[in-house]
Amino acid sequence: MFTIDFETRSTVDLKKCGASVYARDPNTEVLCLAYGQWKEDVRLWKVGDEVPHYLFDAIQNGTEEIEAHNVGFERLIWHHICHKRWGWPDVPFDRWRCSMAACCRLTLPRSLDQAGQALGLSVQKDKAGAAVMRKLCKPRKPTKNDPSQWHEDPADFEKLYDYCIQDVRTEMAISEAIKPLTPTELKLWQIDQRINLRGLPVDLKALETCKALLEQQLQDTCDEIARVTDEEVKTPKQVKAISDFIESQIGTRPKDLSAGTVAEWLECDDLPDEVRDVLELRQKGSKASTAKITAMIQRCDDDGRVRGNLVYHGAATGRWAGSGIQCQNFPRGFGEFESNVVHQLLELQSLEALDLIMGEPASVISNSLRSMIKAPEGRRFLVCDFASIEARVLAWISGQDDLIAAFAQNADVYKGMASQIYESEESEITKAERQIGKIAILGLGYGMGWRSFITTCKAMAGVEITAEFSKRVVQTYRDSNDRIRAFWGEVNTAVLRTIETGKPHQVGPLNCDVRDGTLRIELPSGRCLHYQKPHTGKVVAPWSKGHTATLAAPIHAAETIEALGIELGDRKGDAWENCDLPPEVSGDLRSLGVGIRNAKKKEPKYIKEIRFWGVDSLSRKWSVQRTYGGKLVENITQAIARDFLAEAMFRTEAAGYETVATVHDEIIAEVDQDFGSLEEFSDLMRSVPCWGKGCPIEVDGYESQRYRK
């Protein structure tokens, strides 16, 4: 195997435009190429040198695979610059390999430097050289004394060459330290690479129209906010200026200007007109963001397609993550009406007409983003989504047989859950009540508590519920899904015992073991989840933190007190006795006028905690992570759902349905108008692999010229 690494420069912004646009642009140049088969024999090629015959021979003889870290970039540079411009031999698709993909499968860091550090390699990335690389890869600002567009210091280039060579050595060391992708995962990664190379076709005309409309709306909003504030605020993005203006009007400033805070302030009835106007303009200006539209335009190649939209194994569970235009984060949209909406957008092309006929322009455009993805003439999309896949998988792996049967019979499980919560017949359940049942089925399967359920209801459905009702919902779910509830503890115990004893343990259809310092949870498909450097520790149990106390307050204050996370005890006289107070709520209680009596600190109780090394989701740093039974079950469930999706992709690809994207549990295929059928496509997705026998899989789908939810 050869390992290669390019260093390049361009006037194109790689982060904004993506690797495909970058590699195809005529202003993009290769500065050097490092390549080799052994760490001690890495060679360097520079522009002007004789072509690398040693590498060419290996490619043309078909004897070697070509590897890089994040090989998608190297593949594009090789194909569009080295092959198309210079006539170098092209590398066959199936000969490329990626050390970053191999790291991701093992839940090691994606970046080369962090992966090397996590593995404790003796060969590490050259961090000082990285600064020189960043200097040389972008154009400089010309001066009178030096009008050159680029940094051209020979000493810098020597550092760049050393940096490139060291990158290859580090990549080789990583490949030596870890196992390559399994045959099944290699096949899946290759499908992922084909999807990214195919790209998504977009409607550039519609995108340009929408961008112009949003820019016009933003300018109108800027003009209006400047008028209302007598030029104190120039744009709705000026957080400090807006806060200063509000304080000058009412003597108080908001804690921030997030969408939630602005919405809360606008609910106040006694706001002065000027303050209300400014907050509404802030809200309107935020909606008028052109970020998604601009990203789609910037990342679009000359053939009208946006490429590089998926990240293989982007989550620790193996699920794909989004890149570039981030299809996974598009607003829900107008559903089946989106195509008509886009046509009207193109026809109206004026803010006034849009506002009059269709509603607030920025919201209309935001909800139309999905339909900016449009199949070219003579082609169409077939889109299928696994229905409630995680809830179905969870019931299956935990052995919740009654829920499995309900799914298999296509029963309305959300309505069934709601009927238990509200103690009503299913025929009497309202749409709003069914929504609570849905949130319960989808949200409570991993140990979520009543406090989080309150937040989830508000976030998912805009529904506000009381603490008392939330507790009832959580308890009802757990009582009616006793096997799921028990499964959290069974998985937690099996993993703890595996880590502490080093011996394998089985739980349901899962096998846990520790191998080469890695906790592995083998899934029904045979694939494993990996947790690096697992160990245990002792922590204070959450339920043993805080205080117990008697709280004196009027009985009507119960809901407000419970919203702070307090468990009220028995009501006696003017107070509740034996109340359970979380840490650090005393100040909040006193500010509410609640009397605190007989407060006693709880005696801490210690429990074992599962720990491992992983990439922190917020800091993106390699550090110690903590988990527990419910979270592990969530990981396992999502991983199995991903494996069902992967199996479906193998089948649909083999049948000629070319996947152009996956969004969560959905496959988007693009085919000719006269090819295949939605029925066949759905059947291919619905088919259950042998390892998934008994899991009640179902799919929903549609075919259309434009993508939609």
Coordinates of C-alpha atoms in Angstrom, one line a residue, residues 240-592:
K240 CA -24.6 45.0 22.1
A241 CA -26.2 48.0 20.3
I242 CA -29.7 46.5 20.5
S243 CA -29.2 45.6 24.2
D244 CA -28.0 49.1 24.9
F245 CA -31.0 50.6 23.1
I246 CA -33.4 48.4 25.1
E247 CA -31.7 49.4 28.4
S248 CA -31.9 53.1 27.5
Q249 CA -35.7 52.7 26.9
I250 CA -36.8 50.6 29.9
G251 CA -33.8 50.5 32.3
T252 CA -33.2 46.7 31.8
R253 CA -31.3 44.7 29.2
P254 CA -32.0 41.2 28.1
K255 CA -29.6 38.4 29.2
D256 CA -29.0 37.7 25.5
L257 CA -30.7 38.0 22.1
S258 CA -31.2 34.4 21.3
A259 CA -34.4 33.4 19.5
G260 CA -35.9 32.0 22.7
T261 CA -35.1 35.1 24.7
V262 CA -36.5 37.4 22.1
A263 CA -39.7 35.3 21.9
E264 CA -40.1 35.5 25.6
W265 CA -39.7 39.2 25.7
L266 CA -42.2 39.7 22.9
E267 CA -44.8 37.9 25.0
C268 CA -44.8 40.8 27.5
D269 CA -47.8 43.1 27.1
D270 CA -46.2 46.2 28.5
L271 CA -43.2 46.6 26.2
P272 CA -42.8 50.2 24.7
D273 CA -43.6 50.2 21.0
E274 CA -39.9 51.1 20.1
V275 CA -38.6 48.1 22.1
R276 CA -41.1 45.7 20.6
D277 CA -40.3 47.0 17.1
V278 CA -36.6 46.5 17.6
L279 CA -37.1 42.9 19.0
E280 CA -39.4 42.0 16.1
L281 CA -36.8 43.4 13.6
R282 CA -34.1 41.4 15.4
Q283 CA -36.3 38.3 15.0
K284 CA -37.0 39.1 11.4
G285 CA -33.4 39.7 10.6
S286 CA -32.3 36.4 12.1
K287 CA -34.8 34.6 9.8
A288 CA -33.4 36.4 6.8
S289 CA -30.1 34.5 7.0
T290 CA -28.7 33.5 3.6
A291 CA -26.2 31.0 5.1
K292 CA -27.8 27.8 3.8
I293 CA -28.7 29.3 0.4
T294 CA -25.2 30.7 0.0
A295 CA -23.6 27.4 1.0
M296 CA -25.6 25.6 -1.7
I297 CA -24.6 28.1 -4.3
Q298 CA -20.9 28.2 -3.3
R299 CA -20.6 24.4 -3.2
C300 CA -22.3 23.8 -6.5
D301 CA -20.1 22.5 -9.3
D302 CA -20.5 23.6 -13.0
D303 CA -22.8 20.6 -13.6
G304 CA -25.3 21.9 -11.0
R305 CA -24.5 19.3 -8.3
V306 CA -23.3 19.8 -4.7
R307 CA -20.9 17.2 -3.7
G308 CA -19.3 15.9 -0.4
N309 CA -22.5 16.1 1.7
L310 CA -21.9 13.0 3.8
V311 CA -19.4 12.0 6.5
Y312 CA -18.9 8.3 6.9
H313 CA -19.2 7.1 10.5
G314 CA -19.7 10.7 11.6
A315 CA -21.2 9.5 14.9
A316 CA -19.7 7.0 17.3
T317 CA -22.7 4.7 16.5
G318 CA -21.6 4.6 12.8
R319 CA -24.4 6.9 11.6
W320 CA -23.6 9.4 8.9
A321 CA -23.1 13.0 9.7
G322 CA -23.8 15.9 7.4
S323 CA -21.1 18.1 5.7
G324 CA -21.3 21.1 3.6
I325 CA -24.9 22.1 3.1
Q326 CA -26.0 19.9 6.0
C327 CA -29.2 18.3 4.7
Q328 CA -29.8 16.8 8.1
N329 CA -30.5 20.2 9.5
F330 CA -33.0 21.6 6.9
P331 CA -36.3 22.8 8.4
R332 CA -39.2 20.3 8.0
G333 CA -40.7 22.3 5.1
F334 CA -44.2 22.2 3.5
G335 CA -44.2 18.5 2.7
E336 CA -45.9 17.6 -0.6
F337 CA -46.7 21.3 -1.3
E338 CA -43.0 22.3 -1.5
S339 CA -42.7 22.0 -5.2
N340 CA -45.6 24.4 -5.8
V341 CA -44.1 26.8 -3.2
V342 CA -40.8 26.9 -5.1
H343 CA -42.6 27.5 -8.4
Q344 CA -44.4 30.5 -6.8
L345 CA -41.2 31.8 -5.4
L346 CA -39.7 31.9 -8.9
E347 CA -42.8 33.5 -10.4
L348 CA -43.3 36.2 -7.7
Q349 CA -39.8 37.4 -7.1
S350 CA -40.9 40.2 -4.9
L351 CA -41.1 40.5 -1.1
E352 CA -44.4 42.3 -1.2
A353 CA -46.1 39.6 -3.4
L354 CA -44.6 36.8 -1.3
D355 CA -45.8 38.4 2.0
L356 CA -49.2 39.0 0.6
I357 CA -49.8 35.6 -1.0
M358 CA -47.6 33.1 0.9
G359 CA -46.6 34.6 4.2
E360 CA -43.4 36.0 5.8
P361 CA -40.7 35.6 3.0
A362 CA -37.8 34.4 5.1
S363 CA -39.9 31.6 6.7
V364 CA -41.4 30.6 3.3
I365 CA -37.9 30.4 1.8
S366 CA -36.5 28.5 4.8
N367 CA -39.3 25.9 4.6
S368 CA -38.6 25.5 0.9
L369 CA -34.9 24.6 1.3
R370 CA -35.4 20.9 0.7
S371 CA -37.1 21.5 -2.6
M372 CA -34.1 23.4 -3.8
I373 CA -32.7 19.9 -4.4
K374 CA -34.2 19.1 -7.8
A375 CA -33.6 16.1 -10.0
P376 CA -32.4 17.1 -13.5
E377 CA -34.5 16.7 -16.7
G378 CA -35.4 13.1 -17.3
R379 CA -34.6 12.0 -13.8
R380 CA -36.6 11.7 -10.5
F381 CA -36.1 11.0 -6.9
L382 CA -37.3 7.9 -5.0
V383 CA -37.2 8.6 -1.3
C384 CA -37.9 6.1 1.5
D385 CA -37.6 6.4 5.2
F386 CA -37.6 3.7 7.9
A387 CA -40.7 4.4 10.0
S388 CA -40.1 4.8 13.8
I389 CA -37.0 2.7 13.3
E390 CA -35.4 3.4 16.7
A391 CA -38.5 2.6 18.7
R392 CA -38.9 -0.6 16.7
V393 CA -35.3 -1.7 17.2
L394 CA -35.4 -0.8 20.9
A395 CA -38.5 -3.0 21.4
W396 CA -36.8 -5.8 19.5
I397 CA -33.4 -5.9 21.3
S398 CA -35.0 -5.5 24.7
G399 CA -37.6 -8.2 24.2
Q400 CA -40.6 -5.9 24.7
D401 CA -42.8 -8.4 22.9
D402 CA -46.1 -6.6 23.2
L403 CA -44.6 -3.5 21.5
I404 CA -43.0 -5.6 18.8
A405 CA -46.4 -7.2 18.1
A406 CA -48.1 -3.8 18.0
F407 CA -45.5 -2.5 15.4
A408 CA -45.8 -5.7 13.4
Q409 CA -49.6 -5.3 13.2
N410 CA -49.1 -1.6 12.1
A411 CA -51.0 -0.5 15.2
D412 CA -50.8 3.2 16.1
V413 CA -48.4 2.8 19.0
Y414 CA -48.4 6.5 19.7
K415 CA -52.1 6.6 20.2
G416 CA -51.8 3.4 22.3
M417 CA -49.3 5.1 24.6
A418 CA -51.5 8.1 24.8
S419 CA -54.5 6.0 25.8
Q420 CA -52.6 4.7 28.8
I421 CA -51.3 8.1 29.8
Y422 CA -54.8 9.7 29.6
E423 CA -56.7 6.5 30.7
S424 CA -59.0 6.8 27.7
E425 CA -60.0 4.6 24.8
E426 CA -57.8 5.0 21.7
S427 CA -60.8 6.2 19.7
E428 CA -61.1 9.2 22.1
I429 CA -57.5 10.3 21.9
T430 CA -57.1 13.7 20.4
K431 CA -54.3 14.8 18.0
A432 CA -52.6 16.8 20.8
E433 CA -52.8 13.8 23.2
R434 CA -51.4 11.5 20.5
Q435 CA -48.4 13.9 20.1
I436 CA -47.6 13.4 23.8
G437 CA -47.8 9.6 23.3
K438 CA -45.4 10.0 20.3
I439 CA -42.9 12.0 22.3
A440 CA -43.1 9.4 25.1
I441 CA -42.4 6.5 22.7
L442 CA -39.6 8.2 20.9
G443 CA -38.0 10.0 23.9
L444 CA -38.4 7.9 27.0
G445 CA -36.7 4.7 25.8
Y446 CA -33.3 5.5 27.2
G447 CA -34.1 6.5 30.8
M448 CA -35.1 10.1 30.3
G449 CA -36.4 11.6 33.6
W450 CA -39.5 13.8 34.1
R451 CA -37.6 17.1 34.1
S452 CA -36.0 16.4 30.7
F453 CA -39.4 15.2 29.4
I454 CA -40.8 18.7 30.1
T455 CA -38.0 20.3 28.1
T456 CA -38.4 17.7 25.3
C457 CA -42.2 18.4 25.0
K458 CA -41.6 22.1 24.6
A459 CA -38.7 21.6 22.1
M460 CA -40.4 19.0 19.9
A461 CA -44.0 20.1 19.9
G462 CA -44.1 23.5 21.7
V463 CA -46.2 21.9 24.4
E464 CA -45.8 23.0 28.0
I465 CA -46.7 20.4 30.7
T466 CA -46.6 20.4 34.5
A467 CA -44.2 18.5 36.6
E468 CA -47.0 16.3 38.0
F469 CA -48.1 15.3 34.5
S470 CA -44.6 14.7 33.3
K471 CA -44.0 12.3 36.2
R472 CA -47.1 10.5 35.3
V473 CA -46.1 10.1 31.7
V474 CA -42.6 8.8 32.6
Q475 CA -44.0 6.3 35.1
T476 CA -46.7 5.1 32.7
Y477 CA -44.1 4.5 30.0
R478 CA -41.8 2.6 32.3
D479 CA -44.6 0.5 33.7
S480 CA -46.0 -0.4 30.3
N481 CA -42.5 -1.1 28.9
D482 CA -41.0 -3.1 31.7
R483 CA -38.5 -5.1 29.5
I484 CA -37.1 -1.8 28.0
R485 CA -36.7 -0.4 31.5
A486 CA -35.0 -3.6 32.7
F487 CA -32.7 -3.6 29.7
W488 CA -31.0 -0.4 30.7
G489 CA -29.8 -2.0 33.9
E490 CA -28.9 -5.3 32.2
V491 CA -26.7 -3.5 29.7
N492 CA -25.1 -1.4 32.4
T493 CA -24.3 -4.5 34.5
A494 CA -22.9 -6.5 31.6
V495 CA -20.6 -3.7 30.5
L496 CA -19.4 -3.0 34.1
R497 CA -18.6 -6.7 34.6
T498 CA -16.8 -7.0 31.2
I499 CA -14.6 -4.0 32.0
E500 CA -13.8 -5.1 35.6
T501 CA -13.2 -8.8 34.8
G502 CA -12.0 -8.7 31.3
K503 CA -14.3 -11.6 30.5
P504 CA -17.0 -11.5 27.9
H505 CA -20.7 -11.1 28.8
Q506 CA -23.8 -11.5 26.8
V507 CA -27.0 -9.4 27.2
G508 CA -29.9 -10.2 25.0
P509 CA -28.6 -10.3 21.4
L510 CA -25.5 -8.4 22.3
N511 CA -22.0 -9.7 23.2
C512 CA -19.6 -7.5 25.2
D513 CA -15.8 -8.0 25.5
V514 CA -12.6 -6.1 26.0
R515 CA -9.9 -6.6 23.3
D516 CA -6.6 -4.7 22.9
G517 CA -7.7 -2.1 25.4
T518 CA -11.1 -1.5 23.7
L519 CA -14.6 -2.3 25.0
R520 CA -16.5 -3.9 22.1
I521 CA -20.3 -4.4 22.0
E522 CA -21.0 -6.8 19.2
L523 CA -24.4 -6.0 17.5
P524 CA -26.7 -8.5 15.8
S525 CA -25.2 -7.6 12.4
G526 CA -21.7 -8.7 13.6
R527 CA -20.4 -5.1 13.6
C528 CA -19.0 -3.8 16.9
L529 CA -19.4 -0.5 18.8
H530 CA -16.0 0.5 20.2
Y531 CA -15.2 2.4 23.5
Q532 CA -11.5 3.1 23.8
K533 CA -9.6 2.6 27.1
P534 CA -12.6 1.6 29.2
H535 CA -12.4 1.8 33.0
T536 CA -14.7 2.3 35.9
G537 CA -14.9 4.9 38.7
K538 CA -17.0 5.7 41.7
V539 CA -19.3 8.7 41.7
V540 CA -22.0 10.1 44.0
A541 CA -25.4 8.8 42.9
P542 CA -27.5 11.6 41.6
W543 CA -30.4 10.8 43.9
S544 CA -28.1 11.1 46.9
K545 CA -27.0 14.6 46.2
G546 CA -28.6 17.7 47.6
H547 CA -30.7 18.2 50.8
T548 CA -34.0 17.2 52.4
A549 CA -36.1 19.9 53.9
T550 CA -39.5 21.2 54.9
L551 CA -40.8 23.9 52.5
A552 CA -43.3 26.4 53.6
A553 CA -45.4 28.0 50.8
P554 CA -49.0 28.3 49.6
I555 CA -50.3 25.1 48.0
H556 CA -50.8 26.9 44.6
A557 CA -47.0 27.4 44.5
A558 CA -46.4 23.6 44.0
E559 CA -46.0 23.7 40.3
T560 CA -43.5 26.6 40.4
I561 CA -41.5 24.8 43.1
E562 CA -41.5 21.5 41.2
A563 CA -40.3 23.2 38.0
L564 CA -37.0 23.8 39.9
G565 CA -36.5 20.0 40.1
I566 CA -37.7 19.6 43.6
E567 CA -39.6 16.5 44.8
L568 CA -42.3 17.6 47.2
G569 CA -43.2 15.5 50.2
D570 CA -46.4 15.2 52.2
R571 CA -48.4 18.3 52.7
K572 CA -48.9 19.2 56.4
G573 CA -50.4 22.5 57.5
D574 CA -48.7 25.3 55.5
A575 CA -45.7 23.2 54.3
W576 CA -44.5 20.1 52.6
E577 CA -42.3 17.8 54.7
N578 CA -39.4 15.6 53.5
C579 CA -38.9 17.5 50.3
D580 CA -36.0 16.4 48.0
L581 CA -33.9 19.4 46.9
P582 CA -31.3 19.2 44.2
P583 CA -28.0 21.0 44.9
E584 CA -28.0 24.8 44.6
V585 CA -31.7 25.6 44.5
S586 CA -31.9 27.3 47.9
G587 CA -31.4 30.8 46.4
D588 CA -34.1 30.2 43.8
L589 CA -36.5 29.1 46.6
R590 CA -35.9 32.2 48.8
S591 CA -36.4 34.5 45.8
L592 CA -39.8 32.9 45.4

